[in-house]
Coordinates of C-alpha atoms in Angstrom, one line a residue:
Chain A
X1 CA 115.6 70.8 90.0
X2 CA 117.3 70.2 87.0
X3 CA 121.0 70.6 87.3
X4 CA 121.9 70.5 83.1
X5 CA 120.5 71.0 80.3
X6 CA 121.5 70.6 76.5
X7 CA 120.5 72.9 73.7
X8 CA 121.1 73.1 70.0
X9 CA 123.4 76.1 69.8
X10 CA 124.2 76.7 65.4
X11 CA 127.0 79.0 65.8
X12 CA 130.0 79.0 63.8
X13 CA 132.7 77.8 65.8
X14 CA 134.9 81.0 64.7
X15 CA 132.0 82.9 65.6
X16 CA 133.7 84.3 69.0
X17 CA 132.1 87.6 69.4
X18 CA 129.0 86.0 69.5
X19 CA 129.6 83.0 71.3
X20 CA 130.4 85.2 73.9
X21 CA 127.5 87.3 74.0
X22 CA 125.3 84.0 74.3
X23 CA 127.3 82.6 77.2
X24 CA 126.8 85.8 79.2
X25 CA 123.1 85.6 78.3
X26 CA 123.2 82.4 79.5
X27 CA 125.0 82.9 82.6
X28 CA 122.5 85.5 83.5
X29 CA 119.8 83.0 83.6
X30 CA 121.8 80.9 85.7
X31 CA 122.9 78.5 83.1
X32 CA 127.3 77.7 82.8
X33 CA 128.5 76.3 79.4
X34 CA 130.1 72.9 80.5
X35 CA 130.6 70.9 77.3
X36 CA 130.9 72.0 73.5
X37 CA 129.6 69.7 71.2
X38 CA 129.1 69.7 67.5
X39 CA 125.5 70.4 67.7
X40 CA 124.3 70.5 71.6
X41 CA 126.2 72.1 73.9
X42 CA 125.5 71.3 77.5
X43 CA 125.0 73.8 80.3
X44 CA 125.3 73.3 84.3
X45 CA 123.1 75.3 86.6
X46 CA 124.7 78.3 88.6
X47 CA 123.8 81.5 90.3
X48 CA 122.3 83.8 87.7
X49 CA 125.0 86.2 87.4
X50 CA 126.8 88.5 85.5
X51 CA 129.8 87.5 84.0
X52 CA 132.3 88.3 80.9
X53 CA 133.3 85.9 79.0
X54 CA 136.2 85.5 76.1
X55 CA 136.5 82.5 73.7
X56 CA 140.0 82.2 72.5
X57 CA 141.7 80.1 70.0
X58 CA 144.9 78.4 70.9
X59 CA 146.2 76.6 67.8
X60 CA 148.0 73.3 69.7
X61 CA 145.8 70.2 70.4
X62 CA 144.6 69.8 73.6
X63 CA 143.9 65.9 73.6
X64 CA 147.7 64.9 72.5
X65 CA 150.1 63.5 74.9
X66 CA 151.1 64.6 78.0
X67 CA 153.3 67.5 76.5
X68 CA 150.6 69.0 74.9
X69 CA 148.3 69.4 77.8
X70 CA 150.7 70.8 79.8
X71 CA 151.6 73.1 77.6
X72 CA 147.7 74.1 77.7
X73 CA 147.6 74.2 81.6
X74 CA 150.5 76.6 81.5
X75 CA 148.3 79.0 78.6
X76 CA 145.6 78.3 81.2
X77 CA 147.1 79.4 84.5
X78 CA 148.5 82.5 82.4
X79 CA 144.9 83.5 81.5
X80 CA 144.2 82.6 85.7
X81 CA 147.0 85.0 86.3
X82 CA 145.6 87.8 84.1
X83 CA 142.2 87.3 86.4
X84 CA 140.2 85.0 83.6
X85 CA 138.8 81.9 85.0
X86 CA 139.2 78.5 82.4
X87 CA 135.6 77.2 81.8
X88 CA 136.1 75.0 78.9
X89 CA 137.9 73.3 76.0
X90 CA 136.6 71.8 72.8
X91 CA 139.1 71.0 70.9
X92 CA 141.6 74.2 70.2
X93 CA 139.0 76.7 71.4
X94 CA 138.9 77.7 74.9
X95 CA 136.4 79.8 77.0
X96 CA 137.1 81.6 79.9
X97 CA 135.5 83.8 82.2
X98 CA 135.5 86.7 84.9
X99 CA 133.4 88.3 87.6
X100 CA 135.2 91.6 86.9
X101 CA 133.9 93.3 83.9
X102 CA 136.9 95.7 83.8
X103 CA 139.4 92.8 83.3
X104 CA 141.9 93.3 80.6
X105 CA 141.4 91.1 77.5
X106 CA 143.0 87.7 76.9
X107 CA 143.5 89.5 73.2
X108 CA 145.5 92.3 73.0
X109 CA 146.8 92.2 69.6
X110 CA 144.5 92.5 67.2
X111 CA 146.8 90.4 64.8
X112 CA 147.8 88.0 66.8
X113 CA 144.7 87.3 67.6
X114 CA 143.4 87.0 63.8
X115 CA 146.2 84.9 63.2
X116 CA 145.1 82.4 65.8
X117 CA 141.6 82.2 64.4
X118 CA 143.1 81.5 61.6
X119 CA 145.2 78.7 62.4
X120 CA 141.9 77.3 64.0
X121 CA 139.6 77.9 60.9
X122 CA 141.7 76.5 58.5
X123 CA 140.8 72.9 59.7
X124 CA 137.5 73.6 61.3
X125 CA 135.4 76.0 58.9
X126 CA 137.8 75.6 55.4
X127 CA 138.6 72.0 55.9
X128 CA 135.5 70.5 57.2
X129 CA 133.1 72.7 54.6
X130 CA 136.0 71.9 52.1
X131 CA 135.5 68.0 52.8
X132 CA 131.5 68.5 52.8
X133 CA 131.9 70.1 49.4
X134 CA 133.9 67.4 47.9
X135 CA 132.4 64.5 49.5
X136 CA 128.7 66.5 48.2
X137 CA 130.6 66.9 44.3
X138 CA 131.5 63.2 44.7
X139 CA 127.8 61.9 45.1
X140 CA 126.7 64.3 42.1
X141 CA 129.3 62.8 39.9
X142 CA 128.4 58.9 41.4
X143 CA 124.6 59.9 40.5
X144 CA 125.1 61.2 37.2
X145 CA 127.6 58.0 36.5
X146 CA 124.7 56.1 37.8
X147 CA 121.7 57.9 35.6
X148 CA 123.8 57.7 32.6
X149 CA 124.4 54.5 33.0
X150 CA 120.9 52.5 34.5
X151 CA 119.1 55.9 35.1
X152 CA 115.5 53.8 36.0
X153 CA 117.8 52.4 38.9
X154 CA 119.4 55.4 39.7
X155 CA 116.8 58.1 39.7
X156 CA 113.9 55.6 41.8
X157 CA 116.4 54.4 44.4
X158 CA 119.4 57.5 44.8
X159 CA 117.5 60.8 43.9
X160 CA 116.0 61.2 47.7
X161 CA 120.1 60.4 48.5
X162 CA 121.7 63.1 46.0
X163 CA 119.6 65.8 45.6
X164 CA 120.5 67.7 48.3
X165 CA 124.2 67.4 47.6
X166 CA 123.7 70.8 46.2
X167 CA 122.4 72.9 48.7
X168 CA 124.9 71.1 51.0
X169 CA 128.0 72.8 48.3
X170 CA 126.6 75.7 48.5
X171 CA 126.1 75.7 51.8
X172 CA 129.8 74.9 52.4
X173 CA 130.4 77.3 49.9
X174 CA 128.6 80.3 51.7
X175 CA 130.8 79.3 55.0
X176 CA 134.0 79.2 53.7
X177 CA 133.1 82.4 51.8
X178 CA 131.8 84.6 54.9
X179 CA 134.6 83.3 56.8
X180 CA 137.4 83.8 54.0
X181 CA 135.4 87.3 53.5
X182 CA 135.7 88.1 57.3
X183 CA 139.0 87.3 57.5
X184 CA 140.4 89.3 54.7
X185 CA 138.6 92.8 56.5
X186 CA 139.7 91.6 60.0
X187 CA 143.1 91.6 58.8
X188 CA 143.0 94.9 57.4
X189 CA 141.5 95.7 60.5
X190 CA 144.0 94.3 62.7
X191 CA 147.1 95.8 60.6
X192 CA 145.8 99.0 61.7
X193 CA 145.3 97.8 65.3
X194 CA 141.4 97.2 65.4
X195 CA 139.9 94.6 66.8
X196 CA 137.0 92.7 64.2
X197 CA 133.8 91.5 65.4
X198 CA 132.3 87.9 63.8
X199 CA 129.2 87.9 62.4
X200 CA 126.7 85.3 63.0
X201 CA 125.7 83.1 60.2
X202 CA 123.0 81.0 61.7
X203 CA 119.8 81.9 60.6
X204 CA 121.0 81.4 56.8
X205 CA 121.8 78.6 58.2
X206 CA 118.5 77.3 59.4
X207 CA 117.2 78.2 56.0
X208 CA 118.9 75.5 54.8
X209 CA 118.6 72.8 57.2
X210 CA 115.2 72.8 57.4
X211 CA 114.1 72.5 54.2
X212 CA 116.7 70.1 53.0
X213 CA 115.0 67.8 56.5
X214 CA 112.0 68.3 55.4
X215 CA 111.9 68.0 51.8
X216 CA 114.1 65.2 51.9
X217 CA 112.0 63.0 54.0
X218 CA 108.9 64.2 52.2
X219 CA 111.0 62.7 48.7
X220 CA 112.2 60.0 50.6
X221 CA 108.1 59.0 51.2
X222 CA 107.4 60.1 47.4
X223 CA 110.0 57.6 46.2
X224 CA 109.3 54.7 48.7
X225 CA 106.3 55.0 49.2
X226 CA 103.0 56.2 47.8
X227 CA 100.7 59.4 47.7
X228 CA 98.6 58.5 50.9
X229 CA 101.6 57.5 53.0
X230 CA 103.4 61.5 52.3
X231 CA 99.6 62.7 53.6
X232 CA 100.4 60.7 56.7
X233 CA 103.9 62.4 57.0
X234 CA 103.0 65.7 55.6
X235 CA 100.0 65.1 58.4
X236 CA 102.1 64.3 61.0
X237 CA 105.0 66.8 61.1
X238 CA 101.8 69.4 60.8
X239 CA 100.5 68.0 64.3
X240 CA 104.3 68.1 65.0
X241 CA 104.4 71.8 64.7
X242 CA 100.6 72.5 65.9
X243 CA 101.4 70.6 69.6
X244 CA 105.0 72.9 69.5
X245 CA 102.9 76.3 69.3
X246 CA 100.9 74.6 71.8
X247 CA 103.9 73.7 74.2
X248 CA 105.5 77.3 73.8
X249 CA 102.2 79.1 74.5
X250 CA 101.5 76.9 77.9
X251 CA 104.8 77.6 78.5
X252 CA 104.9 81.3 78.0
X253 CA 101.9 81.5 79.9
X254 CA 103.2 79.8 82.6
X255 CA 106.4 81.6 82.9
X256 CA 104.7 85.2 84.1
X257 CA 102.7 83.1 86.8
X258 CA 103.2 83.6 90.4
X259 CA 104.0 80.2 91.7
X260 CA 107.5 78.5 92.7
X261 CA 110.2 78.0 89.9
X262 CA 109.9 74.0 90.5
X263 CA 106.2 74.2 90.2
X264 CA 106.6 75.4 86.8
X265 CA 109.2 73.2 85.7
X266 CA 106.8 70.4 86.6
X267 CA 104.2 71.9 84.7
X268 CA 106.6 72.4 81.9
X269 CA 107.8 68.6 81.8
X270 CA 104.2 67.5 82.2
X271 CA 102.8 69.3 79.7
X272 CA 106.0 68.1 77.2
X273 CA 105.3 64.5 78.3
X274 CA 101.7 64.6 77.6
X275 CA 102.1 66.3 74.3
X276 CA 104.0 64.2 73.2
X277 CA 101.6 60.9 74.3
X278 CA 99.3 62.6 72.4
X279 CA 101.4 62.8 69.6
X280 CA 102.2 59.6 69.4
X281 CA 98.7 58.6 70.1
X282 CA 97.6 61.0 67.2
X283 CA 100.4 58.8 65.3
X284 CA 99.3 55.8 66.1
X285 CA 95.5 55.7 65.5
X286 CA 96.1 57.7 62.0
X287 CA 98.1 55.0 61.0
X288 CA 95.5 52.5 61.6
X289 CA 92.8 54.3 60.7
X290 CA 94.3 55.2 57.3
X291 CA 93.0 52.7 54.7
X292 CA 95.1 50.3 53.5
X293 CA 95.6 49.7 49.8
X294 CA 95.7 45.6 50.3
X295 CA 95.0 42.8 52.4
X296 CA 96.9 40.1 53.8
X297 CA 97.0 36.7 52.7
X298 CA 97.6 33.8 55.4
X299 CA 99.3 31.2 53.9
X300 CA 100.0 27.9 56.1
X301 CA 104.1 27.2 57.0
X302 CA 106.2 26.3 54.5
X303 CA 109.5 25.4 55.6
X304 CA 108.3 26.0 58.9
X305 CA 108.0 29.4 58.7
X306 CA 104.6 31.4 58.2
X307 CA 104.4 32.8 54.5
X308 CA 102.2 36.1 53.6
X309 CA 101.3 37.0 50.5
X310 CA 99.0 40.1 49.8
X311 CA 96.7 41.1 47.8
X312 CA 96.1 44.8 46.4
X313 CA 92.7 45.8 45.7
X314 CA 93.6 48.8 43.4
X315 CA 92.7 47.8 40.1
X316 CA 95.4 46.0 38.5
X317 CA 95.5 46.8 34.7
X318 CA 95.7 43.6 33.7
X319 CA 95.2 40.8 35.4
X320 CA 95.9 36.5 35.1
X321 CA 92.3 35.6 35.1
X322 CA 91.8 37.4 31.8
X323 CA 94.6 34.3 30.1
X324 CA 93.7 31.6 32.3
X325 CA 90.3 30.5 34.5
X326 CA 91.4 28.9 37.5
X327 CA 89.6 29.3 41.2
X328 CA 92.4 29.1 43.0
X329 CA 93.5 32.3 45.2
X330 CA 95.5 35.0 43.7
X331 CA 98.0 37.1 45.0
X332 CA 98.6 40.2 43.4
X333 CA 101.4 42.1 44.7
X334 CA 102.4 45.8 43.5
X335 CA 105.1 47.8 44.4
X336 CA 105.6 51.1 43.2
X337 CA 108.7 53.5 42.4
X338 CA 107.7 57.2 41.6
X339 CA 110.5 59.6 41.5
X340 CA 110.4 63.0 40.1
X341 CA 111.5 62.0 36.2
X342 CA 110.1 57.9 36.1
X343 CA 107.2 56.7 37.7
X344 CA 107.6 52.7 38.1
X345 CA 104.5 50.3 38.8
X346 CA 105.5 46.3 38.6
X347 CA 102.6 43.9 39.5
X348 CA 103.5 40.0 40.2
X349 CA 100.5 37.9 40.0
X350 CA 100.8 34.1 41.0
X351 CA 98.4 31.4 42.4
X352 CA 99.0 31.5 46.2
X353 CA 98.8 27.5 47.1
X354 CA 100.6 25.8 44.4
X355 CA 102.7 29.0 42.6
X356 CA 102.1 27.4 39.9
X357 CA 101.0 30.3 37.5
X358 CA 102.6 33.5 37.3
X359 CA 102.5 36.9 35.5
X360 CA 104.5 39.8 36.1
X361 CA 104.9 43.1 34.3
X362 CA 106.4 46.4 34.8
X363 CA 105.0 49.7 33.6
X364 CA 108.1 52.4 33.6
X365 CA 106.8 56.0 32.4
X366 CA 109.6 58.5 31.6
X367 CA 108.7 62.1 32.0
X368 CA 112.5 63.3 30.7
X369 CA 112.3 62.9 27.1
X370 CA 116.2 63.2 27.4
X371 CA 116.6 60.3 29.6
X372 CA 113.9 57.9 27.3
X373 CA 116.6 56.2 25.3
X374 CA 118.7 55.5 28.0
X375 CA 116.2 54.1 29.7
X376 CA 115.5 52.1 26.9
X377 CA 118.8 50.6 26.7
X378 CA 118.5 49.7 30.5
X379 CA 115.4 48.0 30.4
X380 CA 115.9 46.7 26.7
X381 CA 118.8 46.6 24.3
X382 CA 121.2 46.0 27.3
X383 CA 119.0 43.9 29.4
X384 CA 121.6 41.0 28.8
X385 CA 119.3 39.0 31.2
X386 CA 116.6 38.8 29.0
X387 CA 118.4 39.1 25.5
X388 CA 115.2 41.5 24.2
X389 CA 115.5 41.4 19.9
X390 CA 113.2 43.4 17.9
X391 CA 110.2 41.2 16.5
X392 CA 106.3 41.9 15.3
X393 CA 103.4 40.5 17.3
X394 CA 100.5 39.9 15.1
X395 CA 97.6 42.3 15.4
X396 CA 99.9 44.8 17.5
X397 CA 100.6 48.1 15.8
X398 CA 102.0 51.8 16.5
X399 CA 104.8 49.8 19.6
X400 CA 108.2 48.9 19.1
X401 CA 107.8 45.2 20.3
X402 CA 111.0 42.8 21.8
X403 CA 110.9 39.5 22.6
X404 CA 113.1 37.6 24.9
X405 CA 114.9 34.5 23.6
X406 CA 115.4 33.0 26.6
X407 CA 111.9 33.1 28.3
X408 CA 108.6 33.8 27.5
X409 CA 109.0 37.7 28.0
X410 CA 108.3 40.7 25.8
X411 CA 109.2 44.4 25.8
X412 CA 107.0 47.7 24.4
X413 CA 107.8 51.1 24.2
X414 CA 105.9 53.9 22.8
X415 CA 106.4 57.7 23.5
X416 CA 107.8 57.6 27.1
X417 CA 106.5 54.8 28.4
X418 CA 108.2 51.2 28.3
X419 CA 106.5 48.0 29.3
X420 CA 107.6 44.6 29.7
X421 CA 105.7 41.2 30.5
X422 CA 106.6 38.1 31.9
X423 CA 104.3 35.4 31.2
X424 CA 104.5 32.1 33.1
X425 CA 103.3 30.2 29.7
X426 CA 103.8 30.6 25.9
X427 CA 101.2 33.0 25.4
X428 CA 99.6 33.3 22.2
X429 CA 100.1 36.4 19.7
X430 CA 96.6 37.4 21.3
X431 CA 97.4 37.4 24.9
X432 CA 100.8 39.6 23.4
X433 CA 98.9 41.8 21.7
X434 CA 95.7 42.4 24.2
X435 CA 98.4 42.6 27.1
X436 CA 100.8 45.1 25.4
X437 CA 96.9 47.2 24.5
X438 CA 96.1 47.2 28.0
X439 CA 99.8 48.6 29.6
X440 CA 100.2 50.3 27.0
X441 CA 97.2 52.7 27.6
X442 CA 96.7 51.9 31.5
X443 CA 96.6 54.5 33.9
X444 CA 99.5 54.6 36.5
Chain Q
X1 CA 156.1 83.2 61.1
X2 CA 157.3 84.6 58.9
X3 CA 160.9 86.0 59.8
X4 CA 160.2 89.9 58.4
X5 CA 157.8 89.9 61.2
X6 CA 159.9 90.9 63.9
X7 CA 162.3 93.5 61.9
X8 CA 160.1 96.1 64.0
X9 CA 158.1 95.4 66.9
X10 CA 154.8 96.3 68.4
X11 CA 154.7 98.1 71.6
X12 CA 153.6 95.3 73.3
X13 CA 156.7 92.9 71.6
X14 CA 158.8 95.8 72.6
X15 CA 157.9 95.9 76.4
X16 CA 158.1 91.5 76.5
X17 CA 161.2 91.7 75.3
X18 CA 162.8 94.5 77.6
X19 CA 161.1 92.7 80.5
X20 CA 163.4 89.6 79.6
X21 CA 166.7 91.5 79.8
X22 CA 166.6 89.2 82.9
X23 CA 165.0 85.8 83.5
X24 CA 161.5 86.1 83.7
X25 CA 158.4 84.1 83.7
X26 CA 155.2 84.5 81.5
X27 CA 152.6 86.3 84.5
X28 CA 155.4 88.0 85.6
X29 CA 155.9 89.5 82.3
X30 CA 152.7 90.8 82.4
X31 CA 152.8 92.4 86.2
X32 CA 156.3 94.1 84.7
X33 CA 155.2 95.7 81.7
X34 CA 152.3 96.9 84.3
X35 CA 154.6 98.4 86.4
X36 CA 157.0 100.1 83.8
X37 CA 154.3 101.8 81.9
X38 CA 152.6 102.5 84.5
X39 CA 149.3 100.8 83.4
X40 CA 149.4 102.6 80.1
X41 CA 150.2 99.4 78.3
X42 CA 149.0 96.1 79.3
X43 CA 149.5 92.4 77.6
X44 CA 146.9 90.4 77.6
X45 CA 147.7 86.5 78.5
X46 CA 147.0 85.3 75.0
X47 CA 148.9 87.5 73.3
X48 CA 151.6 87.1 75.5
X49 CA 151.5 83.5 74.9
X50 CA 151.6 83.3 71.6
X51 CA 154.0 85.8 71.6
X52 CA 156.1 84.0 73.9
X53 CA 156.0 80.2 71.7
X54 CA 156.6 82.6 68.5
X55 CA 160.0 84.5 70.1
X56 CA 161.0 80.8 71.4
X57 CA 160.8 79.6 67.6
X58 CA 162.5 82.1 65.9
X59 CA 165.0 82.2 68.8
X60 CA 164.5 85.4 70.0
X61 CA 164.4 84.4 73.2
X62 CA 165.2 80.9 74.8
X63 CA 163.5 78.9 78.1
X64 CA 165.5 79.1 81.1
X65 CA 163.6 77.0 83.7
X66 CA 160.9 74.9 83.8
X67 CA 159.7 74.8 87.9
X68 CA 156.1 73.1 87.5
X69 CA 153.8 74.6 84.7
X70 CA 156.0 77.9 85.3
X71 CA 158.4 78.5 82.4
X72 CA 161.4 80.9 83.1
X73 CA 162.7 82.9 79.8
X74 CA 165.8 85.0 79.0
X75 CA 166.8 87.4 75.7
X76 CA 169.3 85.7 73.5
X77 CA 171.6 87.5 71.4
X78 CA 169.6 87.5 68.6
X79 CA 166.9 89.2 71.0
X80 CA 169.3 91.3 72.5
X81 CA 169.8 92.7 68.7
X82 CA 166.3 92.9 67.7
X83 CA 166.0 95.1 71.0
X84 CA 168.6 97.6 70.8
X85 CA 167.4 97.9 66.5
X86 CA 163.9 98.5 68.0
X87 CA 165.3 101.2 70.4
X88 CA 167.8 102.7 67.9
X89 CA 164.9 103.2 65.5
X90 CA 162.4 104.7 68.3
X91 CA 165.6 106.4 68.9
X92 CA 166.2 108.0 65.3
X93 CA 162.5 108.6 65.1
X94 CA 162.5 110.9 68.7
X95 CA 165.6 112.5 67.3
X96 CA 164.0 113.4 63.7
X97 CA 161.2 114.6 65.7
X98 CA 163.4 116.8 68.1
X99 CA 165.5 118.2 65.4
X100 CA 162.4 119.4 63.4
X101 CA 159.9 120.2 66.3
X102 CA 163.0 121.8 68.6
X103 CA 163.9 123.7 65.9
X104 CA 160.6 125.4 65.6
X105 CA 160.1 125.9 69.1
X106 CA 163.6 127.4 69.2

């Protein structure tokens, strides 16, 4: 029989009224707290019984020097001699317990009780959130630097990073706000002798964590990867949730069955274990059964290592063999950055064996008509790489047109979208102008 | 803590302090104040604590002996004072009371 267990407990850790309402639950199903951590807290097995518990806030550390612990013990054995039992510390809470329901409270002044809380929620609730905010307002002002500045960088690479930085504010917010709230009526309270209760925050709470998981791995795929790999996630944290339902019901059904506790805790871990094969099984095969968008090229050692180069079937929009007939393999590599305001396809096309021939371009589409000039600037008038200067290509019309002068590389930009090529040759004003046609208008 | 705090006492702050007119230790405090008020007021260990460290700091009352984990403690004048204010102002209030109640009795 299992002798501990850990759950995910989301209580505020100010939230004493209802931390102790949880731990008598808990002791009723047999089930003692024995550690406090951020997140999990882990429980020992007991008899199931009924006992009171009171979670109390002593404002020294616990973990500092000899002094300081002692100092504790003696708080402890004071609480031992007014008939509470010490459970546990985390940190400067402490939870105690008692058999007798009609034991006198650890608290009996309303005030100085408040004040104590206090003491303790400056650091933990105002300080932490307080940090979170800051460190949240920091990443917003690091992003905004960053999209002013190379936006096409910032918004493919950081937005999945930053965008949650504001629901993490005002989530901070919201805590130090109940809490500050709570504490300015519990005073009151207390002045006139009353005792407050806490409320629990923690399903607002779970509105926000779940969602900002979610959505930021589903924008994490968007941006990294492309549309059928976010089917794949979007498909597997659906079987995720299906095979939970699935888990609670077995379990739920097995939990009014006649048969021995430990018979049922087998079933239980059984059925978890199994569930989860089959997740991963389900994981698994979808992943290989899922098409993929290019095939590998084999290429023998070089430099004694084996080389791959692949090759993507999707239609490129303008490929080498349209400048220059050759028979030699070709691999065309893409790679793809879609965020919410650019959308970024670069292709690199080069003969496999010899690398001899090359052709890359980049097709960036801006959907911020705000952020189009700026972009512009990154790609272009400050790309101090390529030295882009305005010029005229022959036959090519309606496009602002740039030309490199240090290599044989030319820039287009047209309502939103900005395309540049690379050409492995000194292309004629033909290739320029049927290339810049193609990106121009191609489909991304 | 501020030092306005103890210019009147709680009942309970009242009843710790009396119970250190001689040495006295922390869960002895508690049994006394018990006993004196006949179960009508009781201290819980926190409070008591706290109370305890915040009398120590503003030197209200001072740490005798130290025997183990158990901590002996004692009035000090400046205790003694706040006491006897404490119980002259109950006093003055019981009075006030007397002279306006008695006289409508009378």
């Amino acid at each position: 029989m299992k002798d501990t267990k850990r759950r995910i407990e989301l209580f505020s850790l100010y939230d004493h009224t209802n931390i102790e309402k949880h731990l008598e639950k808990m002791a009723a199903k047999g089930w003692l707290i024995e550690e406090i951590g951020k997140t999990f807290w882990r429980y020992k097995r007991i008899e199931q019984q009924k006992l009171k518990f009171s979670v109390v806030y002593y404002p020294k550390k616990v973990n500092e020097g000899i002094l300081v612990s002692e100092d504790r013990q003696n708080f402890i054995d004071m609480c031992s001699a007014g008939g509470w039992d010490f459970v546990i510390s985390s940190d400067k809470m402490h939870v105690f317990c008692s058999e007798n329901e009609n034991t006198p409270p650890i608290e009996t002044d309303a005030l100085i009780q408040i004040e104590c809380i206090h003491k303790f929620a400056k650091h933990e609730i105002i300080g932490n959130y307080l940090s979170l905010a800051l460190a949240c307002i920091l990443i917003i002002a690091s992003f905004g630097y960053a999209v002013w500045n190379e936006p096409i960088n910032a918004i493919t690479n950081y937005l999945y990073r930053a965008w949650f930085s504001p629901f993490f504010i005002i989530f901070s917010l919201y805590n130090i706000i109940s809490y500050l709230v709570w504490h300015k009526k519990a005073m009151i309270a207390a002045k006139q002798g009353e005792f407050s209760k806490t409320k629990r925050l923690i399903k607002i709470e779970v509105l926000f964590w779940v969602p900002i998981y979610a959505c930021s791995a589903l924008l994490e795929s968007f941006t990294l990867l492309r549309a059928r790999y976010v089917l794949f996630a979007i498909g597997l944290i659906a079987t995720a949730v299906m095979l939970l339902y699935l888990f609670r019901f077995i379990k739920k059904a097995f939990a009014n069955a006649k048969m021995k506790e430990e018979t049922k805790r087998i079933i239980k871990d059984f059925t978890a274990l199994f569930l989860f094969i089959v997740y991963v099984a389900v994981g698994i095969s979808a992943f290989q059964i899922m098409p993929k968008p290019y095939e590998k090229i084999e290429v023998e050692k070089s430099y004694g290592t084996d080389v791959s180069y692949v090759y993507h079937d999707e239609g490129a929009p303008l490929n080498i063999e349209e400048f220059i007939q050759t028979d030699k393999r070709i691999s065309k590599e893409k790679f793809c950055d879609n965020a919410i305001l650019v959308e970024q396809e670069k292709w690199t096309q080069f003969t496999v064996e010899e690398k001899d021939i090359y052709l890359r371009y980049e097709i960036t589409d801006i959907h911020y008509t705000p952020l189009y000039e700026r972009c512009k600037n990154e790609l272009i008038t400050e790309n101090k790489i390529y030295d882009f200067t305005e010029t005229q290509i022959k036959g090519l019309a309606g496009y602002e047109a740039y030309q490199s002068s240090r290599l044989d590389s030319f820039a287009f930009c047209h309502d939103g979208r900005i395309v540049q090529i690379d050409f492995d040759w000194e292309p004629t004003d033909e290739q320029i102008a049927t290339a810049a046609e193609k990106l121009m208008n191609a489909d991304i | 803590m501020p030092r306005t705090k103890f210019q009147t006492l709680t009942e309970q702050m009242f009843y710790i302090l009396m119970c250190l007119k001689n040495e006295c230790c922390g869960t002895d405090i508690m049994e006394k104040i018990q006993q004196i008020t006949d179960g009508r007021v009781a201290v819980g260990p926190g409070t008591l604590y706290n109370l305890l460290e915040q009398f120590v700091d503003e030197d209200i009352i001072c740490e005798t002996r130290v025997e183990g984990r158990r901590r002996s403690y004692i009035l000090t004048e400046k205790g003694k004072n706040i006491l006897e204010t404490e119980y002259n102002r109950i006093r003055t209030q019981a009075e006030d009371y007397r002279r306006l109640f008695g006289e409508e009795e009378k």
